[in-house]
Tab-separated table of C-alpha atoms and ligand atoms in Angstrom:
chain	number	residue	atom	x	y	z
J	1	MET	CA	-26.479	6.856	19.719
J	2	ALA	CA	-27.392	3.682	17.850
J	3	THR	CA	-29.000	4.031	14.465
J	4	THR	CA	-31.658	1.619	13.333
J	5	LYS	CA	-31.259	-0.164	10.021
J	6	ASP	CA	-34.135	1.885	8.555
J	7	ASP	CA	-32.063	5.078	8.748
J	8	THR	CA	-29.316	3.901	6.439
J	9	GLY	CA	-31.097	4.592	3.136
J	10	THR	CA	-32.265	8.090	4.102
J	11	VAL	CA	-30.736	10.981	2.195
J	12	LEU	CA	-29.167	13.417	4.676
J	13	LEU	CA	-26.971	15.742	2.610
J	14	CYS	CA	-25.890	16.342	-0.965
J	15	SER	CA	-22.770	17.504	-2.769
J	16	GLU	CA	-24.225	21.032	-3.074
J	17	CYS	CA	-24.357	21.359	0.727
J	18	PHE	CA	-20.593	21.934	0.971
J	19	VAL	CA	-18.513	25.091	0.667
J	20	ASP	CA	-15.137	23.337	0.463
J	21	GLU	CA	-14.423	22.505	-3.186
J	22	GLY	CA	-12.623	19.231	-2.384
J	23	LEU	CA	-15.535	17.973	-0.270
J	24	ARG	CA	-18.021	19.034	-2.937
J	25	ILE	CA	-16.182	17.199	-5.739
J	26	ASP	CA	-15.672	14.080	-3.637
J	27	ALA	CA	-19.328	14.054	-2.542
J	28	TYR	CA	-20.410	14.424	-6.160
J	29	LYS	CA	-18.132	11.575	-7.260
J	30	HIS	CA	-19.431	9.152	-4.627
J	31	GLY	CA	-22.989	10.410	-4.131
J	32	LEU	CA	-26.255	8.927	-5.431
J	33	ASP	CA	-27.856	10.183	-8.611
J	34	LYS	CA	-31.341	10.610	-7.161
J	35	GLU	CA	-34.223	12.905	-8.161
J	36	GLY	CA	-35.533	15.520	-5.767
J	37	GLU	CA	-34.433	18.307	-3.484
J	38	CYS	CA	-31.761	17.880	-0.826
J	39	PRO	CA	-33.408	17.837	2.618
J	40	LYS	CA	-30.665	20.149	3.878
J	41	CYS	CA	-29.783	22.761	1.240
J	42	ARG	CA	-32.911	22.279	-0.961
J	43	SER	CA	-30.844	22.125	-4.146
J	44	PRO	CA	-32.140	19.606	-6.718
J	45	ASN	CA	-28.753	19.444	-8.467
J	46	GLY	CA	-26.400	17.690	-6.056
J	47	ARG	CA	-25.669	13.990	-5.695
J	48	LYS	CA	-27.307	12.657	-2.534
J	49	LEU	CA	-25.559	11.238	0.526
J	50	THR	CA	-26.902	8.721	3.045
J	51	LYS	CA	-25.303	8.172	6.461
J	52	ASP	CA	-22.919	5.538	5.071
J	53	GLN	CA	-21.811	7.890	2.341
J	54	VAL	CA	-21.344	10.791	4.753
J	55	GLU	CA	-19.121	8.580	6.910
J	56	ALA	CA	-17.125	7.381	3.911
J	57	LEU	CA	-16.662	10.994	2.753
J	58	ALA	CA	-15.535	11.963	6.264
J	59	TRP	CA	-13.056	9.096	6.286
J	60	ARG	CA	-11.538	9.915	2.893
J	61	PHE	CA	-11.293	13.656	3.435
J	62	PHE	CA	-10.349	13.970	7.093
J	63	VAL	CA	-8.637	10.666	7.975
J	64	SER	CA	-7.003	9.508	4.753
J	65	GLY	CA	-6.635	13.173	3.720
J	66	THR	CA	-4.498	13.976	6.784
J	67	THR	CA	-2.429	10.797	6.887
J	68	VAL	CA	1.278	11.520	6.978
J	69	ARG	CA	4.056	9.026	6.408
J	70	GLY	CA	6.839	8.635	8.901
J	71	HIS	CA	10.281	7.047	8.587
J	72	TYR	CA	8.342	3.819	8.943
J	73	GLY	CA	4.566	3.589	8.909
J	74	GLY	CA	2.189	6.503	8.873
J	75	ALA	CA	-0.824	7.846	10.740
J	76	PRO	CA	-3.724	10.267	10.303
J	77	ILE	CA	-3.751	13.589	12.174
J	78	ILE	CA	-7.568	13.562	12.427
J	79	GLN	CA	-9.942	10.771	13.386
J	80	PHE	CA	-13.644	10.662	14.143
J	81	ASN	CA	-16.134	8.498	15.998
J	82	GLU	CA	-19.591	8.700	17.571
J	83	HIS	CA	-18.179	9.181	21.101
J	84	HIS	CA	-16.826	12.580	20.070
J	85	TYR	CA	-20.177	13.796	18.741
J	86	GLY	CA	-20.655	17.340	20.057
J	87	LYS	CA	-17.099	17.297	21.433
J	88	GLY	CA	-15.037	17.771	18.258
J	89	ASP	CA	-11.756	19.636	18.839
J	90	ILE	CA	-10.120	20.273	15.449
J	91	SER	CA	-9.211	23.753	14.137
J	92	PRO	CA	-10.103	23.783	10.439
J	93	SER	CA	-9.827	26.542	7.839
J	94	PRO	CA	-12.707	29.058	8.073
J	95	TRP	CA	-14.458	27.782	4.909
J	96	LEU	CA	-14.622	24.246	6.355
J	97	LYS	CA	-16.334	25.126	9.662
J	98	GLU	CA	-19.928	24.872	8.427
J	99	ASP	CA	-19.178	21.817	6.293
J	100	ILE	CA	-17.783	20.021	9.332
J	101	LYS	CA	-20.854	20.840	11.378
J	102	LEU	CA	-23.105	19.461	8.620
J	103	ILE	CA	-21.151	16.205	8.499
J	104	GLU	CA	-20.968	15.851	12.291
J	105	ASP	CA	-24.707	16.394	12.705
J	106	ALA	CA	-25.688	14.176	9.774
J	107	ALA	CA	-23.567	11.200	10.809
J	108	ARG	CA	-23.637	11.989	14.562
J	109	ILE	CA	-19.870	11.885	14.818
J	110	GLY	CA	-17.160	14.223	16.084
J	111	PHE	CA	-13.718	14.935	14.603
J	112	PHE	CA	-10.759	15.045	16.945
J	113	ASN	CA	-6.978	15.322	16.875
J	114	TYR	CA	-5.666	11.815	16.841
J	115	GLY	CA	-2.625	10.937	18.897
J	116	PRO	CA	-1.528	7.936	16.843
J	117	ARG	CA	-0.725	4.731	18.585
J	118	LEU	CA	3.030	4.555	18.415
J	119	TRP	CA	3.244	1.278	16.508
J	120	MET	CA	1.676	3.091	13.558
J	121	VAL	CA	4.796	5.227	13.225
J	122	GLY	CA	7.247	2.380	13.510
J	123	GLU	CA	7.482	1.699	17.257
J	124	VAL	CA	7.442	-2.019	16.503
J	125	GLU	CA	9.997	-4.033	18.436
J	126	PRO	CA	11.128	-6.443	15.682
J	127	LEU	CA	11.493	-3.455	13.324
J	128	LYS	CA	13.609	-1.553	15.867
J	129	ASN	CA	15.711	-4.679	16.337
J	130	LEU	CA	16.146	-4.953	12.555
J	131	GLU	CA	17.412	-1.357	12.538
J	132	ASP	CA	19.970	-2.225	15.209
J	133	PRO	CA	22.937	-4.011	13.533
J	134	ALA	CA	23.671	-5.847	16.790
J	135	LYS	CA	20.193	-7.394	16.972
J	136	ARG	CA	19.416	-7.681	13.253
J	137	SER	CA	20.533	-11.269	12.715
J	138	GLN	CA	18.275	-12.629	15.479
J	139	VAL	CA	15.212	-11.130	13.803
J	140	ILE	CA	16.306	-12.309	10.360
J	141	ALA	CA	16.616	-15.841	11.741
J	142	ARG	CA	12.974	-15.555	12.806
J	143	VAL	CA	11.997	-14.263	9.342
J	144	LEU	CA	13.598	-17.292	7.676
J	145	ASN	CA	11.900	-19.588	10.139
J	146	GLU	CA	8.406	-18.064	10.270
J	147	TYR	CA	7.731	-17.019	6.680
J	148	PRO	CA	6.642	-19.819	4.335
J	149	GLU	CA	8.461	-21.172	1.324
J	150	ARG	CA	6.629	-20.970	-2.012
J	151	THR	CA	7.489	-22.726	-5.204
J	152	LEU	CA	7.513	-20.802	-8.446
J	153	ALA	CA	6.844	-23.840	-10.624
J	154	LYS	CA	8.903	-24.712	-13.698
J	155	ASP	CA	7.630	-22.860	-16.807
J	156	SER	CA	5.953	-20.047	-14.808
J	157	ALA	CA	5.951	-16.766	-16.714
J	158	PHE	CA	6.850	-13.380	-15.276
J	159	TYR	CA	7.882	-9.982	-16.594
J	160	ARG	CA	11.013	-7.910	-16.436
J	161	LEU	CA	10.982	-4.363	-17.729
J	162	ARG	CA	13.873	-2.244	-18.986
J	163	ILE	CA	13.954	1.426	-19.850
J	164	ALA	CA	16.171	2.290	-22.846
J	165	PRO	CA	18.330	-0.849	-22.898
J	166	GLY	CA	21.403	-0.570	-25.161
J	167	ARG	CA	20.361	-3.462	-27.421
J	168	PRO	CA	16.641	-4.076	-26.815
J	169	ALA	CA	16.510	-7.313	-28.858
J	170	ASN	CA	19.376	-8.917	-26.937
J	171	PRO	CA	18.115	-11.313	-24.205
J	172	GLY	CA	21.156	-10.545	-22.052
J	173	GLU	CA	19.792	-7.035	-21.454
J	174	TYR	CA	17.016	-8.532	-19.327
J	175	ASP	CA	19.133	-10.496	-16.867
J	176	SER	CA	20.145	-8.925	-13.539
J	177	PRO	CA	22.562	-6.020	-13.925
J	178	PRO	CA	26.233	-7.056	-14.193
J	179	THR	CA	27.689	-8.004	-10.804
J	180	GLU	CA	29.907	-4.882	-10.677
J	181	LEU	CA	26.791	-2.654	-10.877
J	182	ALA	CA	24.814	-4.451	-8.147
J	183	GLY	CA	24.054	-2.830	-4.798
J	184	LYS	CA	21.671	0.011	-5.618
J	185	GLY	CA	18.247	-1.585	-5.134
J	186	ARG	CA	16.033	-2.807	-2.334
J	187	LEU	CA	17.408	-6.348	-2.278
J	188	ASP	CA	20.677	-6.455	-4.246
J	189	SER	CA	24.046	-5.816	-2.585
J	190	VAL	CA	27.562	-5.101	-3.815
J	191	GLY	CA	28.650	-8.316	-5.559
J	192	PHE	CA	25.151	-9.796	-5.239
J	193	PRO	CA	22.914	-8.992	-8.236
J	194	VAL	CA	19.187	-9.672	-8.136
J	195	LEU	CA	16.676	-9.966	-10.977
J	196	TYR	CA	13.521	-8.039	-10.149
J	197	GLY	CA	10.346	-9.258	-11.830
J	198	SER	CA	6.611	-9.336	-11.385
J	199	GLN	CA	3.549	-11.058	-12.811
J	200	ASP	CA	1.825	-7.642	-13.005
J	201	ILE	CA	3.103	-5.536	-15.927
J	202	ASP	CA	1.641	-2.297	-14.557
J	203	ILE	CA	3.607	-2.781	-11.360
J	204	CYS	CA	6.803	-3.235	-13.388
J	205	ILE	CA	6.111	0.118	-15.074
J	206	HIS	CA	5.569	1.832	-11.713
J	207	GLU	CA	8.594	0.206	-10.106
J	208	CYS	CA	10.786	1.459	-12.963
J	209	ARG	CA	9.329	4.983	-12.606
J	210	ALA	CA	8.602	4.777	-16.333
J	211	THR	CA	7.026	7.774	-18.058
J	212	ALA	CA	5.443	8.303	-21.475
J	213	GLU	CA	8.771	9.759	-22.687
J	214	ASP	CA	10.708	6.544	-22.115
J	215	GLU	CA	11.664	3.782	-24.533
J	216	ILE	CA	10.327	0.776	-22.639
J	217	PHE	CA	10.738	-2.930	-23.327
J	218	VAL	CA	9.326	-5.886	-21.450
J	219	ALA	CA	10.709	-9.406	-21.447
J	220	THR	CA	8.483	-12.377	-20.686
J	221	LEU	CA	10.683	-14.846	-18.851
J	222	LYS	CA	9.956	-18.439	-17.845
J	223	THR	CA	11.482	-20.536	-15.127
J	224	GLU	CA	13.498	-23.578	-16.234
J	225	ARG	CA	13.003	-25.399	-12.935
J	226	ASP	CA	11.008	-25.091	-9.730
J	227	MET	CA	12.305	-22.085	-7.810
J	228	ARG	CA	12.297	-21.983	-3.995
J	229	LEU	CA	11.167	-18.576	-2.834
J	230	LEU	CA	10.787	-17.121	0.652
J	231	ASP	CA	7.323	-15.502	0.699
J	232	LEU	CA	7.518	-12.211	2.593
J	233	THR	CA	4.022	-11.191	1.424
J	234	ASN	CA	2.457	-13.804	3.693
J	235	VAL	CA	0.303	-12.466	6.560
J	236	LEU	CA	1.735	-14.105	9.698
J	237	LYS	CA	-0.659	-15.501	12.279
J	238	GLU	CA	0.585	-14.050	15.542
J	239	ASP	CA	-0.702	-13.836	19.073
J	240	VAL	CA	0.981	-10.543	19.997
J	241	THR	CA	0.223	-6.813	19.872
J	242	GLU	CA	1.259	-4.615	16.943
J	243	PHE	CA	4.157	-3.386	19.084
J	244	GLU	CA	5.649	-6.886	19.041
J	245	SER	CA	4.502	-7.960	15.582
J	246	LEU	CA	7.025	-9.381	13.117
J	247	ASP	CA	4.295	-9.232	10.455
J	248	MET	CA	3.881	-5.485	10.947
J	249	ALA	CA	7.680	-4.996	10.957
J	250	ILE	CA	8.094	-6.688	7.560
J	251	HIS	CA	4.999	-4.978	6.130
J	252	MET	CA	6.377	-1.567	7.122
J	253	LEU	CA	9.886	-2.419	5.945
J	254	PHE	CA	8.785	-2.963	2.344
J	255	LEU	CA	6.635	0.172	2.283
J	256	ALA	CA	9.530	2.328	3.511
J	257	ARG	CA	11.897	4.268	1.283
J	258	ALA	CA	15.619	3.830	0.583
J	259	HIS	CA	16.684	4.293	4.216
J	260	SER	CA	15.330	0.771	4.815
J	261	TYR	CA	17.347	-0.965	2.061
J	262	GLU	CA	20.229	-1.923	4.352
J	263	ILE	CA	17.773	-4.172	6.225
J	264	SER	CA	16.024	-5.715	3.208
J	265	ARG	CA	19.428	-6.448	1.620
J	266	ALA	CA	20.518	-8.288	4.764
J	267	ILE	CA	17.335	-10.395	4.601
J	268	ALA	CA	18.025	-11.269	0.936
J	269	LEU	CA	21.625	-12.305	1.679
J	270	SER	CA	20.471	-14.539	4.539
J	271	ALA	CA	17.755	-16.099	2.376
J	272	ARG	CA	20.368	-16.984	-0.244
J	273	ALA	CA	22.638	-18.455	2.445
J	274	ALA	CA	19.657	-20.584	3.548
J	275	GLY	CA	19.358	-22.031	0.037
J	276	PHE	CA	16.490	-19.995	-1.406
J	277	ASP	CA	16.485	-18.981	-5.091
J	278	GLY	CA	14.831	-15.673	-4.267
J	279	VAL	CA	12.142	-13.886	-2.295
J	280	ILE	CA	8.586	-12.789	-2.982
J	281	TYR	CA	8.130	-9.330	-1.506
J	282	PRO	CA	5.332	-6.758	-1.404
J	283	SER	CA	5.610	-4.007	-3.988
J	284	PHE	CA	6.183	-0.485	-2.709
J	285	PHE	CA	3.413	0.461	-5.120
J	286	SER	CA	0.938	-2.157	-3.816
J	287	LEU	CA	-1.160	0.461	-2.112
J	288	ILE	CA	-1.482	2.734	-5.110
J	289	ARG	CA	-2.204	-0.106	-7.479
J	290	THR	CA	-4.864	-1.821	-5.362
J	291	GLY	CA	-6.380	1.292	-3.806
J	292	GLY	CA	-5.458	0.114	-0.318
J	293	ARG	CA	-4.435	2.494	2.430
J	294	PRO	CA	-1.322	2.229	4.527
J	295	PHE	CA	-1.809	0.871	8.014
J	296	GLU	CA	-5.575	1.137	7.985
J	297	THR	CA	-6.991	1.074	11.475
J	298	ALA	CA	-10.252	0.859	13.340
J	299	TYR	CA	-9.935	2.371	16.822
J	300	GLY	CA	-6.161	2.113	16.582
J	301	LEU	CA	-6.169	-1.615	15.888
J	302	SER	CA	-4.591	-2.747	12.697
J	303	LEU	CA	-7.110	-4.138	10.232
J	304	ARG	CA	-4.314	-6.125	8.664
J	305	ARG	CA	-4.194	-8.100	11.898
J	306	PHE	CA	-7.744	-7.945	13.218
J	307	HIS	CA	-9.755	-8.115	10.036
J	308	ARG	CA	-11.919	-11.222	10.116
J	309	GLN	CA	-10.318	-12.419	6.910
J	310	SER	CA	-6.902	-10.985	7.619
J	311	GLU	CA	-5.198	-13.249	5.125
J	312	GLU	CA	-7.492	-12.308	2.241
J	313	TYR	CA	-7.323	-8.665	3.356
J	314	GLY	CA	-3.533	-8.618	3.351
J	315	ARG	CA	-3.439	-10.433	0.032
J	316	ALA	CA	-5.981	-8.125	-1.617
J	317	PHE	CA	-3.767	-5.132	-0.879
J	318	THR	CA	-0.406	-6.700	-1.589
J	319	ILE	CA	1.049	-7.169	-5.044
J	320	PRO	CA	3.861	-9.661	-5.007
J	321	ASN	CA	7.131	-9.003	-6.765
J	322	PHE	CA	9.915	-11.502	-7.242
J	323	ALA	CA	13.564	-11.030	-6.623
J	324	LEU	CA	15.580	-13.912	-8.048
J	325	PHE	CA	19.123	-14.123	-6.736
J	326	GLY	CA	22.202	-13.949	-8.949
J	327	ARG	CA	21.952	-13.776	-12.748
J	328	PRO	CA	19.255	-16.368	-13.556
J	329	LEU	CA	19.311	-15.955	-17.372
J	330	GLU	CA	23.061	-16.453	-17.468
J	331	ASN	CA	22.783	-19.343	-15.001
J	332	LEU	CA	20.022	-20.940	-17.103
J	333	SER	CA	17.492	-21.171	-14.261
J	334	VAL	CA	15.302	-18.797	-16.319
J	335	ARG	CA	14.825	-18.631	-20.114
J	336	MET	CA	13.733	-15.847	-22.441
J	337	HIS	CA	10.234	-16.436	-23.817
J	338	CYS	CA	9.819	-13.176	-25.744
J	339	ILE	CA	10.487	-9.434	-25.723
J	340	ASN	CA	7.999	-6.661	-26.520
J	341	ARG	CA	8.191	-2.935	-26.843
J	342	VAL	CA	5.783	-1.108	-24.475
J	343	ILE	CA	3.990	2.051	-25.595
J	344	LEU	CA	2.385	4.093	-22.835
J	345	THR	CA	-0.581	6.033	-24.127
J	346	GLN	CA	-2.010	7.115	-20.823
J	347	ILE	CA	-0.686	7.552	-17.327
J	348	GLY	CA	-3.536	7.935	-14.907
J	349	TYR	CA	-3.753	9.440	-11.461
J	350	GLN	CA	-6.708	9.002	-9.175
J	351	GLY	CA	-7.125	10.561	-5.812
J	352	HIS	CA	-9.204	12.484	-3.365
J	353	PHE	CA	-8.869	15.627	-1.264
J	354	GLY	CA	-7.945	16.537	2.280
J	355	PRO	CA	-7.892	19.664	4.425
J	356	VAL	CA	-4.934	22.057	4.524
J	357	ALA	CA	-5.184	23.016	8.200
J	358	TYR	CA	-6.349	21.265	11.344
M	1	LIG	ZN1	-27.606	19.631	-0.098
């Protein structure tokens, strides 16, 4: 049923309407601070929710709150839309039953068990071909050809963080690890060290899994010449489905855990062979840092690809990291600008709630 524009400002529910503690807290956090009784539960104390806010609450709690990660990708267990109004089919915990009915009636939506479209859990052809050693090089050739080159201009600054270096004041501590220690990270291989850096200090701290207990130092480094980088954070313009999308394959690759490193290392080695000085790649922590959500979809279509401003959308939720090949301080392509000690005084977590059973 279509709603008219006039309905959107009407208060429908409030945070006091809910039994579930997670829903109540989330509704309070995002609700409107408005005088008067709730039209539903008659309490004057809750924060008020309009239709838009009810839908946003439903999305956070039931869709984002049930999203599970796979080997690659991830998908929600529950979805909702207006076509399922009155036909919801989920099996929630007993204390959620009334809350769900309130939300469904207020927003005129229904919750249902979502059979994810398979691309969302990694059924993406270029990704499967990257996993297959026999087909990997063909896809990597496409990556080198289709992703753009970016220049990190001479004198650009970036950061490199170290936890408990042996001699914190020694510039050599901030180069890539010695060649004999290379081969443990996302892009370095045995005999092929890589210097990981970023222009976002907070991302460096996350990437190093730093905690308040650690002795942390950050070097500000500057490039001595223009550096040629392969930009893997670029959103590719493609005329194919998600199942065939190289863009989706690379996006998922850099959000996956260590089982994917064999592939990203092969890409780095090929980029070096093609004459690049390094790659720009999306941080694994992009989504946490920017508040984005993995593989966000509307009706099973990827927003990354179908959003009207897909490029800005992809960029807004992607924090670029650099990986510079070899040992750039030793090779004098990068110079030390300064070193600082980092003192963490607060480590913050933000989040929301989801159901425990469906
Ligand atoms: Zn209420």
